[in-house]
Amino acid sequence: MTRIRCDRTATWRGLQNLFATGGQTFDMRRAFADDADRFTTFSQSAPHVFADLSKNLLDRETQRLLFALARQCGLEEHRDAMFAGAAINETEQRRVMHWLLRSPPPPVGVQDALASESALVHVVLDAMLAYAQTVREDDTITDIVNIGIGGSDLGPQMAVLALDSFVLPGKRFHFVSNVDGHELAAVLRRVKPQSTLFLIASKTFTTIETMTNARSARQWFEANGGSDIGRHFAALTTNVAAASEFGIRTTFGFWDWVGGRYSVWSAIGLPLAIAIGAPGFRAFLAGAHEMDQHFRSAALEQNLPVRLGLLDVWYRNFHGFTSRSIAPYHSALRRLPAYLQQLEMESNGKRVDAQGQALRFGTAPVLWGEPGTNGQHAFFQMLHQGTDTVPVEFVAVKKPRHDLPGHHELLLANVLAQAQALMVGQRDTGGHKNFPGNRPSTFLLLDELTPTTLGALIALQEHRVFVSGSLWGLNSFDQWGVELGKVLARDVQARLQTGDVSGIDASTAGLLQRLR
Ligand code: F6P
């Protein structure tokens, strides 16, 4: 597999020229007036997701060059290498196979290395779903407390909230991630040892926040009359030995080829499996698998993750936009922005390429957002009239799962109106009421929010991050940037106890002394 970094291709210079000679001043309103087919040309169906890309600063020629760029960079080969199980996470010498977690079991008789790994995946999946079923049927367990952080928290939390209307009544789900004891303490005030199941979710089973919370939960459990740790604690981890040392009998494992932020499809998804049951969880996996198939097989020109990822490159590296706002118009998707933040920024927030060479162009944008319509009454002012252009990604759902009259129509009217207002703007000589318009947005549309469509939406986002990371020449699957803080925290913790500030910078020393 040969990967060529985007800035080392001839097409990169072609795109720079295109940007300088028209891309920069592109007006989508004029483009719509000139091209009756613009909506069709710039929309794309993918499994369970329809995308309207037409309100972006993009024309046919730019798209053509972006597809050429992707081919020159070896995007297809890189994608195929991931799906072939090559060790594309070079800095950790690991394969990248979260997609295997959602593949159907291998057909009988197929006996290659991936087939035997897939068979193992299904053994764990079946066991985990059977366990989820026993928890669902156990009326004495009313509260499930997931203790985990990063990928071991954001995925299951986002998905359990998103699929709230599918959640089994009578079970309450709590997510504790922060080492700040206020978070765990608040949950512990609301639950009882005999009716609580603690899930200790940690790929490594060493993360300081999770281990600290897990130990405190166990202490609280024992101090408050809890007696059967085996029944009330389960672990979701690749480090089965550490979980058993902790005293946990029930463990669901996974593999080093599942990155933390890609782990909701693994045993880390157990809270979701308990919440929505085995058929629901399997539907979640199946929706993601359909998106995998689309990403693997659709031509680049009709490939939604590819089209989104290329747009991300166009905006970041040519227009110079430094952020993207995600606006889910569905209150159940309220943790989607946080989930996507980790996915995008931990994957592609890097300043050197996979060979360790410094990059001379920008990578991951800042990803942020809030559900609509709330965002409209907070930061949309800046999106419409601020000095910076921030591409917005709207997510809308056609059919609601409530029957309150009028609400959903109003919600959909708002999401359409916001995308329209960003584009059309408003001329006003007075200045303050002037909206420049021509502000880009992408519109992702689901028919309904179900386990299947959520699975497809999340897999879509994973693959679009793969696409931009691939063109940028990154290893999107490591996260060395989180390590330094962890090391320094250990040092600072010791200093907080002793008061020793020798050899550290004056600011940290000054603050440390005030905090003692
Ligand atoms: O913040 C770094 C990180 O390693 C994430 O990538 C990961 O999702 C999180 O910590 C939690 O790690 P673990 O599941 O091993 O506790």
Short mmCIF file of C-alpha atoms and ligand atoms in Angstrom, two decimals:
data_model
loop_
_atom_site.label_atom_id
_atom_site.label_comp_id
_atom_site.label_asym_id
_atom_site.label_seq_id
_atom_site.Cartn_x
_atom_site.Cartn_y
_atom_site.Cartn_z
CA MET A 1 0.00 0.00 0.00
CA THR A 2 1.42 3.38 -1.00
CA ARG A 3 0.03 6.42 0.68
CA ILE A 4 0.94 9.83 -0.62
CA ARG A 5 0.35 12.83 1.58
CA CYS A 6 -2.14 15.28 0.06
CA ASP A 7 0.31 18.19 -0.16
CA ARG A 8 2.75 16.07 -2.19
CA THR A 9 0.40 15.49 -5.08
CA ALA A 10 0.01 17.47 -8.29
CA THR A 11 -3.70 17.82 -7.63
CA TRP A 12 -3.01 19.70 -4.40
CA ARG A 13 -1.50 22.50 -6.46
CA GLY A 14 -4.43 22.24 -8.86
CA LEU A 15 -6.80 22.77 -5.98
CA GLN A 16 -4.75 25.72 -4.74
CA ASN A 17 -5.09 27.32 -8.17
CA LEU A 18 -8.77 26.56 -8.30
CA PHE A 19 -9.24 28.13 -4.90
CA ALA A 20 -7.30 31.25 -5.87
CA THR A 21 -9.14 31.67 -9.15
CA GLY A 22 -12.73 31.20 -8.03
CA GLY A 23 -13.07 28.83 -5.08
CA GLN A 24 -12.46 31.62 -2.63
CA THR A 25 -15.22 33.84 -4.01
CA PHE A 26 -17.65 31.03 -4.81
CA ASP A 27 -21.25 32.04 -4.20
CA MET A 28 -23.62 29.14 -3.70
CA ARG A 29 -26.63 31.33 -4.40
CA ARG A 30 -25.30 32.04 -7.86
CA ALA A 31 -24.46 28.36 -8.28
CA PHE A 32 -28.07 27.41 -7.55
CA ALA A 33 -29.31 30.01 -10.02
CA ASP A 34 -26.96 28.66 -12.71
CA ASP A 35 -27.53 24.97 -12.14
CA ALA A 36 -31.04 23.56 -11.90
CA ASP A 37 -29.60 20.16 -10.92
CA ARG A 38 -27.44 21.40 -8.09
CA PHE A 39 -29.51 19.78 -5.35
CA THR A 40 -29.40 16.39 -7.08
CA THR A 41 -25.74 16.64 -8.08
CA PHE A 42 -24.69 17.51 -4.57
CA SER A 43 -26.87 15.13 -2.62
CA GLN A 44 -26.00 11.58 -1.78
CA SER A 45 -27.94 8.63 -0.45
CA ALA A 46 -26.17 6.10 1.71
CA PRO A 47 -27.65 3.35 3.88
CA HIS A 48 -30.18 5.01 6.23
CA VAL A 49 -28.70 8.48 5.71
CA PHE A 50 -29.52 11.02 3.03
CA ALA A 51 -27.12 13.92 2.72
CA ASP A 52 -27.67 17.27 1.07
CA LEU A 53 -24.27 18.78 0.33
CA SER A 54 -25.58 21.39 -2.09
CA LYS A 55 -25.40 24.29 0.39
CA ASN A 56 -21.63 24.02 0.49
CA LEU A 57 -18.90 26.10 -1.15
CA LEU A 58 -18.35 23.45 -3.74
CA ASP A 59 -18.76 23.08 -7.48
CA ARG A 60 -18.38 20.17 -9.89
CA GLU A 61 -14.80 21.03 -10.80
CA THR A 62 -13.72 21.24 -7.16
CA GLN A 63 -15.35 17.90 -6.48
CA ARG A 64 -13.67 16.36 -9.49
CA LEU A 65 -10.27 17.50 -8.28
CA LEU A 66 -10.99 16.32 -4.74
CA PHE A 67 -11.82 12.83 -6.02
CA ALA A 68 -8.61 12.90 -8.07
CA LEU A 69 -6.72 13.96 -4.95
CA ALA A 70 -8.20 11.04 -3.00
CA ARG A 71 -7.10 8.61 -5.70
CA GLN A 72 -3.59 10.08 -5.88
CA CYS A 73 -3.25 9.85 -2.10
CA GLY A 74 -4.12 6.14 -2.23
CA LEU A 75 -7.30 6.51 -0.20
CA GLU A 76 -8.89 3.39 -1.71
CA GLU A 77 -5.80 1.28 -1.03
CA HIS A 78 -5.60 2.61 2.52
CA ARG A 79 -9.28 1.86 3.12
CA ASP A 80 -8.86 -1.64 1.66
CA ALA A 81 -5.81 -2.20 3.87
CA MET A 82 -7.90 -1.40 6.93
CA PHE A 83 -10.60 -3.83 5.84
CA ALA A 84 -7.98 -6.48 5.03
CA GLY A 85 -6.70 -6.31 8.61
CA ALA A 86 -3.33 -4.66 7.88
CA ALA A 87 -1.55 -3.00 10.81
CA ILE A 88 -2.37 0.54 9.64
CA ASN A 89 -1.98 1.91 13.18
CA GLU A 90 1.77 1.98 12.66
CA THR A 91 2.89 3.73 15.84
CA GLU A 92 1.22 1.07 17.97
CA GLN A 93 1.75 -1.73 15.46
CA ARG A 94 -1.93 -2.57 15.56
CA ARG A 95 -4.60 -3.48 13.11
CA VAL A 96 -7.73 -1.34 12.93
CA MET A 97 -10.73 -3.63 12.88
CA HIS A 98 -13.66 -2.09 14.75
CA TRP A 99 -15.61 -2.80 11.54
CA LEU A 100 -15.22 -6.55 12.22
CA LEU A 101 -17.29 -6.13 15.38
CA ARG A 102 -20.32 -5.37 13.22
CA SER A 103 -19.70 -7.86 10.43
CA PRO A 104 -22.02 -10.86 10.29
CA PRO A 105 -20.48 -14.18 11.33
CA PRO A 106 -18.29 -15.75 8.65
CA PRO A 107 -20.06 -18.22 6.38
CA VAL A 108 -19.54 -21.86 7.38
CA GLY A 109 -16.45 -23.30 5.70
CA VAL A 110 -14.54 -20.01 5.33
CA GLN A 111 -11.31 -20.42 7.25
CA ASP A 112 -8.97 -17.48 6.94
CA ALA A 113 -7.44 -15.48 9.78
CA LEU A 114 -10.18 -12.85 9.74
CA ALA A 115 -12.89 -15.53 9.74
CA SER A 116 -11.55 -17.10 12.90
CA GLU A 117 -11.31 -13.68 14.55
CA SER A 118 -14.82 -12.88 13.46
CA ALA A 119 -16.00 -16.17 14.97
CA LEU A 120 -14.43 -15.11 18.29
CA VAL A 121 -16.12 -11.72 18.05
CA HIS A 122 -19.45 -13.48 17.77
CA VAL A 123 -18.75 -15.75 20.72
CA VAL A 124 -18.19 -12.69 22.93
CA LEU A 125 -21.13 -10.84 21.37
CA ASP A 126 -23.50 -13.74 21.98
CA ALA A 127 -22.30 -14.09 25.58
CA MET A 128 -22.62 -10.37 26.22
CA LEU A 129 -26.10 -10.20 24.73
CA ALA A 130 -27.19 -13.22 26.77
CA TYR A 131 -25.89 -11.47 29.89
CA ALA A 132 -27.69 -8.27 28.87
CA GLN A 133 -30.88 -10.30 28.62
CA THR A 134 -30.48 -11.70 32.15
CA VAL A 135 -30.00 -8.17 33.48
CA ARG A 136 -33.08 -7.01 31.57
CA GLU A 137 -35.12 -9.82 33.10
CA ASP A 138 -33.79 -9.25 36.61
CA ASP A 139 -36.29 -6.89 38.21
CA THR A 140 -34.12 -6.56 41.30
CA ILE A 141 -31.57 -4.58 39.24
CA THR A 142 -32.98 -1.14 38.57
CA ASP A 143 -29.83 0.96 38.13
CA ILE A 144 -26.91 0.38 35.80
CA VAL A 145 -23.88 2.54 36.51
CA ASN A 146 -21.28 2.65 33.76
CA ILE A 147 -17.87 3.72 35.02
CA GLY A 148 -15.54 4.59 32.15
CA ILE A 149 -14.10 7.61 30.35
CA GLY A 150 -13.42 8.72 26.76
CA GLY A 151 -14.45 5.99 24.38
CA SER A 152 -15.51 3.84 27.31
CA ASP A 153 -18.11 6.44 28.22
CA LEU A 154 -19.04 8.70 25.32
CA GLY A 155 -20.20 5.98 22.90
CA PRO A 156 -22.53 4.04 25.19
CA GLN A 157 -23.76 7.24 26.83
CA MET A 158 -24.51 8.94 23.52
CA ALA A 159 -26.27 5.83 22.19
CA VAL A 160 -28.33 5.08 25.32
CA LEU A 161 -29.59 8.68 25.30
CA ALA A 162 -30.18 8.68 21.55
CA LEU A 163 -32.27 5.52 21.75
CA ASP A 164 -34.11 6.56 24.87
CA SER A 165 -37.48 5.68 23.37
CA PHE A 166 -36.31 2.06 22.94
CA VAL A 167 -34.99 1.70 26.49
CA LEU A 168 -36.58 -0.91 28.73
CA PRO A 169 -38.81 0.80 31.29
CA GLY A 170 -37.77 0.17 34.87
CA LYS A 171 -34.03 0.45 34.25
CA ARG A 172 -32.11 3.64 34.88
CA PHE A 173 -28.70 4.27 33.31
CA HIS A 174 -25.99 6.41 34.86
CA PHE A 175 -22.62 7.31 33.37
CA VAL A 176 -19.74 8.25 35.60
CA SER A 177 -16.55 9.33 33.86
CA ASN A 178 -14.94 12.24 35.66
CA VAL A 179 -12.42 11.68 38.42
CA ASP A 180 -14.18 14.60 40.11
CA GLY A 181 -15.86 12.81 42.99
CA HIS A 182 -18.92 15.06 42.73
CA GLU A 183 -20.03 13.00 39.76
CA LEU A 184 -19.85 9.58 41.41
CA ALA A 185 -21.14 10.92 44.71
CA ALA A 186 -24.23 12.32 43.01
CA VAL A 187 -25.01 8.96 41.42
CA LEU A 188 -24.34 7.02 44.62
CA ARG A 189 -26.83 9.22 46.46
CA ARG A 190 -29.53 8.01 44.07
CA VAL A 191 -28.86 4.25 43.99
CA LYS A 192 -28.85 1.31 46.40
CA PRO A 193 -26.21 -1.45 46.47
CA GLN A 194 -28.72 -4.31 46.20
CA SER A 195 -30.40 -2.93 43.08
CA THR A 196 -27.32 -1.58 41.25
CA LEU A 197 -25.08 -3.13 38.64
CA PHE A 198 -21.71 -1.42 38.14
CA LEU A 199 -20.07 -1.85 34.75
CA ILE A 200 -16.38 -1.03 34.85
CA ALA A 201 -15.58 -0.09 31.27
CA SER A 202 -11.94 0.38 30.40
CA LYS A 203 -10.06 -0.98 27.44
CA THR A 204 -6.79 -0.93 29.39
CA PHE A 205 -8.20 -1.25 32.92
CA THR A 206 -5.49 1.17 34.03
CA THR A 207 -7.06 4.58 33.32
CA ILE A 208 -6.66 6.54 36.54
CA GLU A 209 -10.13 8.15 36.48
CA THR A 210 -11.91 4.87 35.91
CA MET A 211 -9.87 2.92 38.42
CA THR A 212 -10.35 5.60 41.07
CA ASN A 213 -14.11 5.65 40.48
CA ALA A 214 -14.29 1.85 40.38
CA ARG A 215 -12.47 1.52 43.70
CA SER A 216 -14.68 4.13 45.32
CA ALA A 217 -17.79 2.41 43.98
CA ARG A 218 -16.63 -0.93 45.38
CA GLN A 219 -15.85 0.68 48.74
CA TRP A 220 -19.27 2.36 48.85
CA PHE A 221 -20.93 -0.92 47.86
CA GLU A 222 -19.27 -2.84 50.69
CA ALA A 223 -19.73 -0.08 53.23
CA ASN A 224 -23.45 0.09 52.48
CA GLY A 225 -24.31 -3.55 52.91
CA GLY A 226 -23.57 -4.79 49.41
CA SER A 227 -22.27 -8.32 49.61
CA ASP A 228 -22.02 -9.96 46.23
CA ILE A 229 -19.40 -8.14 44.12
CA GLY A 230 -19.54 -10.98 41.61
CA ARG A 231 -23.19 -10.22 40.90
CA HIS A 232 -23.06 -6.43 41.11
CA PHE A 233 -19.87 -5.67 39.17
CA ALA A 234 -18.95 -6.60 35.62
CA ALA A 235 -15.96 -5.52 33.55
CA LEU A 236 -15.67 -4.58 29.89
CA THR A 237 -12.01 -4.65 28.96
CA THR A 238 -9.15 -6.09 26.92
CA ASN A 239 -7.26 -6.56 30.20
CA VAL A 240 -9.13 -9.52 31.64
CA ALA A 241 -6.35 -10.27 34.17
CA ALA A 242 -6.59 -6.81 35.75
CA ALA A 243 -10.37 -7.10 36.02
CA SER A 244 -10.12 -10.40 37.81
CA GLU A 245 -7.49 -8.96 40.15
CA PHE A 246 -10.03 -6.25 40.97
CA GLY A 247 -12.37 -9.03 42.08
CA ILE A 248 -14.67 -9.05 39.08
CA ARG A 249 -15.97 -12.42 37.91
CA THR A 250 -18.04 -11.38 34.92
CA THR A 251 -15.86 -9.92 32.18
CA PHE A 252 -16.52 -9.31 28.52
CA GLY A 253 -13.36 -8.88 26.55
CA PHE A 254 -12.34 -7.27 23.31
CA TRP A 255 -9.14 -6.84 21.36
CA ASP A 256 -6.27 -4.41 20.92
CA TRP A 257 -7.42 -3.73 17.36
CA VAL A 258 -10.44 -1.82 18.71
CA GLY A 259 -9.52 1.80 19.42
CA GLY A 260 -11.21 3.35 22.47
CA ARG A 261 -13.19 5.86 20.41
CA TYR A 262 -14.28 3.07 18.06
CA SER A 263 -15.33 0.67 20.81
CA VAL A 264 -19.08 1.21 21.23
CA TRP A 265 -19.58 -1.83 18.96
CA SER A 266 -17.64 -4.08 21.34
CA ALA A 267 -18.30 -5.15 24.92
CA ILE A 268 -18.10 -1.42 25.73
CA GLY A 269 -21.61 -1.30 24.23
CA LEU A 270 -23.02 -3.45 27.06
CA PRO A 271 -25.03 -0.60 28.66
CA LEU A 272 -26.71 -0.08 25.31
CA ALA A 273 -27.35 -3.81 24.92
CA ILE A 274 -29.00 -3.86 28.35
CA ALA A 275 -31.00 -0.78 27.48
CA ILE A 276 -32.35 -1.83 24.09
CA GLY A 277 -31.96 -5.62 24.19
CA ALA A 278 -30.20 -8.07 21.90
CA PRO A 279 -32.31 -7.46 18.76
CA GLY A 280 -31.82 -3.71 19.16
CA PHE A 281 -28.06 -4.04 19.62
CA ARG A 282 -27.80 -6.36 16.64
CA ALA A 283 -29.75 -3.83 14.58
CA PHE A 284 -27.29 -1.13 15.72
CA LEU A 285 -24.41 -3.29 14.47
CA ALA A 286 -26.24 -4.13 11.25
CA GLY A 287 -26.83 -0.45 10.42
CA ALA A 288 -23.12 0.23 10.87
CA HIS A 289 -22.23 -2.78 8.76
CA GLU A 290 -24.39 -1.48 5.92
CA MET A 291 -22.44 1.77 6.06
CA ASP A 292 -19.17 -0.20 6.05
CA GLN A 293 -20.28 -1.96 2.88
CA HIS A 294 -21.18 1.35 1.30
CA PHE A 295 -17.78 2.83 2.21
CA ARG A 296 -15.96 -0.23 0.90
CA SER A 297 -17.79 -0.63 -2.36
CA ALA A 298 -19.35 2.60 -3.63
CA ALA A 299 -17.33 4.53 -6.19
CA LEU A 300 -15.70 7.57 -4.61
CA GLU A 301 -18.10 9.81 -6.52
CA GLN A 302 -21.12 8.19 -4.82
CA ASN A 303 -19.49 7.42 -1.51
CA LEU A 304 -20.93 9.52 1.31
CA PRO A 305 -18.10 9.17 3.86
CA VAL A 306 -15.67 10.03 1.07
CA ARG A 307 -17.66 13.06 -0.04
CA LEU A 308 -17.90 14.36 3.53
CA GLY A 309 -14.22 13.72 4.27
CA LEU A 310 -13.13 15.50 1.08
CA LEU A 311 -15.31 18.47 1.93
CA ASP A 312 -13.61 18.56 5.34
CA VAL A 313 -10.21 18.76 3.59
CA TRP A 314 -11.44 21.47 1.20
CA TYR A 315 -12.70 23.59 4.09
CA ARG A 316 -9.77 23.07 6.42
CA ASN A 317 -6.90 23.40 3.98
CA PHE A 318 -8.16 25.75 1.30
CA HIS A 319 -10.84 27.92 2.91
CA GLY A 320 -8.92 27.74 6.19
CA PHE A 321 -12.00 27.09 8.34
CA THR A 322 -10.85 25.95 11.74
CA SER A 323 -14.05 24.54 13.17
CA ARG A 324 -17.22 22.68 12.33
CA SER A 325 -20.44 22.94 14.28
CA ILE A 326 -22.65 19.90 14.60
CA ALA A 327 -26.31 20.69 15.11
CA PRO A 328 -28.49 17.65 15.79
CA TYR A 329 -32.14 18.64 15.59
CA HIS A 330 -33.20 15.88 17.95
CA SER A 331 -32.83 16.32 21.66
CA ALA A 332 -31.96 12.64 22.12
CA LEU A 333 -28.79 13.28 20.11
CA ARG A 334 -27.57 15.77 22.71
CA ARG A 335 -24.35 13.86 23.40
CA LEU A 336 -23.57 13.40 19.71
CA PRO A 337 -21.36 16.52 19.55
CA ALA A 338 -19.26 15.29 22.49
CA TYR A 339 -18.98 11.86 20.95
CA LEU A 340 -17.91 13.29 17.59
CA GLN A 341 -15.45 15.58 19.29
CA GLN A 342 -13.43 12.63 20.51
CA LEU A 343 -13.82 10.82 17.21
CA GLU A 344 -12.57 13.72 15.11
CA MET A 345 -10.14 15.47 17.42
CA GLU A 346 -8.48 12.48 19.05
CA SER A 347 -8.16 10.79 15.66
CA ASN A 348 -6.98 13.68 13.53
CA GLY A 349 -5.77 16.31 15.98
CA LYS A 350 -2.14 15.76 14.97
CA ARG A 351 0.69 17.90 13.68
CA VAL A 352 2.94 15.20 12.26
CA ASP A 353 2.20 12.57 9.65
CA ALA A 354 2.34 8.82 10.15
CA GLN A 355 6.12 8.96 9.55
CA GLY A 356 6.55 11.61 12.23
CA GLN A 357 7.19 14.44 9.76
CA ALA A 358 5.86 17.90 10.60
CA LEU A 359 2.88 19.03 8.56
CA ARG A 360 2.60 22.44 6.94
CA PHE A 361 -1.18 22.41 6.78
CA GLY A 362 -4.05 22.23 9.24
CA THR A 363 -5.64 18.98 10.37
CA ALA A 364 -8.66 18.28 12.62
CA PRO A 365 -11.05 21.20 12.95
CA VAL A 366 -12.50 22.04 16.34
CA LEU A 367 -15.79 20.19 16.52
CA TRP A 368 -18.53 21.57 18.70
CA GLY A 369 -22.26 21.92 18.92
CA GLU A 370 -25.54 21.64 20.75
CA PRO A 371 -28.91 20.32 19.74
CA GLY A 372 -31.27 22.59 17.88
CA THR A 373 -33.31 24.57 18.50
CA ASN A 374 -31.37 25.37 21.70
CA GLY A 375 -28.26 26.41 19.77
CA GLN A 376 -30.32 28.99 17.87
CA HIS A 377 -30.82 30.89 21.12
CA ALA A 378 -27.19 30.70 22.09
CA PHE A 379 -24.46 30.72 19.44
CA PHE A 380 -26.27 30.85 16.11
CA GLN A 381 -25.91 34.64 16.20
CA MET A 382 -22.21 34.10 15.59
CA LEU A 383 -22.85 31.52 12.86
CA HIS A 384 -25.04 33.98 10.96
CA GLN A 385 -23.25 37.27 11.53
CA GLY A 386 -19.88 36.57 13.15
CA THR A 387 -16.59 37.35 11.47
CA ASP A 388 -15.69 33.69 10.99
CA THR A 389 -17.32 31.20 8.70
CA VAL A 390 -18.15 27.96 10.49
CA PRO A 391 -19.54 25.12 8.37
CA VAL A 392 -22.55 23.62 10.11
CA GLU A 393 -23.63 19.99 9.93
CA PHE A 394 -27.33 19.64 10.60
CA VAL A 395 -28.79 16.26 11.53
CA ALA A 396 -32.56 15.97 11.19
CA VAL A 397 -34.95 13.08 11.71
CA LYS A 398 -38.11 12.91 9.63
CA LYS A 399 -40.41 10.92 11.94
CA PRO A 400 -40.68 11.64 15.67
CA ARG A 401 -41.31 9.00 18.31
CA HIS A 402 -43.75 11.06 20.33
CA ASP A 403 -47.26 12.16 19.50
CA LEU A 404 -47.30 15.71 20.80
CA PRO A 405 -49.00 17.69 18.06
CA GLY A 406 -47.14 20.44 16.25
CA HIS A 407 -43.72 20.04 17.86
CA HIS A 408 -41.99 18.05 15.22
CA GLU A 409 -43.18 20.19 12.37
CA LEU A 410 -41.89 23.23 14.18
CA LEU A 411 -38.56 21.53 14.81
CA LEU A 412 -38.18 20.57 11.15
CA ALA A 413 -39.25 24.04 10.04
CA ASN A 414 -36.47 25.46 12.21
CA VAL A 415 -33.73 23.22 10.94
CA LEU A 416 -34.70 23.94 7.34
CA ALA A 417 -34.95 27.65 8.04
CA GLN A 418 -31.54 27.81 9.70
CA ALA A 419 -29.81 26.11 6.78
CA GLN A 420 -31.71 28.39 4.41
CA ALA A 421 -30.89 31.54 6.38
CA LEU A 422 -27.19 30.68 6.49
CA MET A 423 -27.24 30.37 2.73
CA VAL A 424 -29.51 33.18 1.55
CA GLY A 425 -28.64 35.81 4.12
CA GLN A 426 -30.38 39.17 4.11
CA ARG A 427 -29.41 42.47 2.59
CA ASP A 428 -29.82 45.48 4.85
CA THR A 429 -28.10 48.75 4.46
CA GLY A 430 -28.32 49.46 8.17
CA GLY A 431 -25.55 46.98 8.90
CA HIS A 432 -26.82 45.34 12.05
CA LYS A 433 -29.61 43.56 10.25
CA ASN A 434 -27.40 42.50 7.38
CA PHE A 435 -26.75 38.75 7.03
CA PRO A 436 -23.93 38.01 4.59
CA GLY A 437 -25.31 34.57 3.69
CA ASN A 438 -23.31 32.12 1.59
CA ARG A 439 -22.48 30.33 4.83
CA PRO A 440 -22.02 26.61 4.24
CA SER A 441 -23.99 23.76 5.75
CA THR A 442 -24.49 20.06 5.21
CA PHE A 443 -27.83 18.47 5.96
CA LEU A 444 -27.91 14.84 7.11
CA LEU A 445 -31.36 13.32 7.16
CA LEU A 446 -32.55 10.12 8.81
CA ASP A 447 -36.03 8.76 8.31
CA GLU A 448 -36.28 7.75 11.95
CA LEU A 449 -33.89 7.56 14.86
CA THR A 450 -33.60 3.80 15.49
CA PRO A 451 -30.78 1.44 16.47
CA THR A 452 -30.18 0.72 12.78
CA THR A 453 -30.05 4.33 11.63
CA LEU A 454 -27.94 5.41 14.60
CA GLY A 455 -25.45 2.63 13.79
CA ALA A 456 -25.26 3.82 10.20
CA LEU A 457 -24.84 7.47 11.24
CA ILE A 458 -21.98 6.69 13.61
CA ALA A 459 -20.16 4.45 11.12
CA LEU A 460 -20.55 7.23 8.54
CA GLN A 461 -18.79 9.62 10.90
CA GLU A 462 -16.01 7.13 11.64
CA HIS A 463 -15.30 6.69 7.95
CA ARG A 464 -15.35 10.39 7.09
CA VAL A 465 -12.72 10.92 9.79
CA PHE A 466 -10.75 8.09 8.19
CA VAL A 467 -10.94 9.84 4.80
CA SER A 468 -9.59 13.22 5.90
CA GLY A 469 -6.98 11.58 8.16
CA SER A 470 -5.88 9.41 5.26
CA LEU A 471 -5.40 12.34 2.89
CA TRP A 472 -3.57 14.30 5.57
CA GLY A 473 -1.18 11.36 5.89
CA LEU A 474 -1.98 10.83 9.56
CA ASN A 475 -2.20 7.80 11.75
CA SER A 476 -5.78 8.46 12.89
CA PHE A 477 -5.70 5.57 15.33
CA ASP A 478 -3.18 6.52 17.99
CA GLN A 479 -3.50 9.27 20.64
CA TRP A 480 -0.06 10.05 22.04
CA GLY A 481 -1.20 13.57 22.76
CA VAL A 482 -3.07 12.49 25.86
CA GLU A 483 -0.03 10.93 27.53
CA LEU A 484 2.00 13.92 28.74
CA GLY A 485 -0.84 15.25 30.87
CA LYS A 486 -1.28 11.85 32.47
CA VAL A 487 2.42 11.67 33.42
CA LEU A 488 2.51 15.22 34.77
CA ALA A 489 -0.67 14.65 36.80
CA ARG A 490 1.08 11.89 38.73
CA ASP A 491 3.98 14.21 39.49
CA VAL A 492 1.71 17.09 40.49
CA GLN A 493 -0.40 14.83 42.67
CA ALA A 494 2.67 13.88 44.68
CA ARG A 495 3.68 17.54 44.96
CA LEU A 496 0.19 18.48 46.17
CA GLN A 497 0.78 16.14 49.08
CA THR A 498 4.30 17.29 49.94
CA GLY A 499 4.18 20.92 48.84
CA ASP A 500 7.44 20.45 46.95
CA VAL A 501 7.59 22.92 44.08
CA SER A 502 11.29 22.59 43.29
CA GLY A 503 12.17 22.42 39.61
CA ILE A 504 8.73 23.28 38.24
CA ASP A 505 7.57 26.38 36.42
CA ALA A 506 6.55 29.41 38.51
CA SER A 507 2.92 29.41 37.42
CA THR A 508 2.26 25.77 38.31
CA ALA A 509 4.20 26.30 41.55
CA GLY A 510 2.16 29.38 42.48
CA LEU A 511 -1.17 27.72 41.79
CA LEU A 512 -0.14 24.54 43.55
CA GLN A 513 0.69 26.47 46.69
CA ARG A 514 -2.68 28.20 46.61
CA LEU A 515 -4.45 24.87 46.19
CA ARG A 516 -2.85 23.25 49.22
O1 F6P B 1 -7.92 9.74 26.60
C1 F6P B 1 -7.18 8.70 26.06
C2 F6P B 1 -7.90 7.41 26.05
O2 F6P B 1 -6.94 6.44 25.85
C3 F6P B 1 -9.00 7.32 25.01
O3 F6P B 1 -8.52 7.06 23.75
C4 F6P B 1 -9.84 6.24 25.57
O4 F6P B 1 -11.09 6.18 24.96
C5 F6P B 1 -9.87 6.64 27.02
O5 F6P B 1 -8.56 7.13 27.27
C6 F6P B 1 -10.23 5.55 28.00
O6 F6P B 1 -9.33 4.50 27.98
P1 F6P B 1 -9.68 3.10 28.64
O7 F6P B 1 -10.88 2.56 27.95
O8 F6P B 1 -8.48 2.25 28.45
O9 F6P B 1 -9.97 3.34 30.10
#
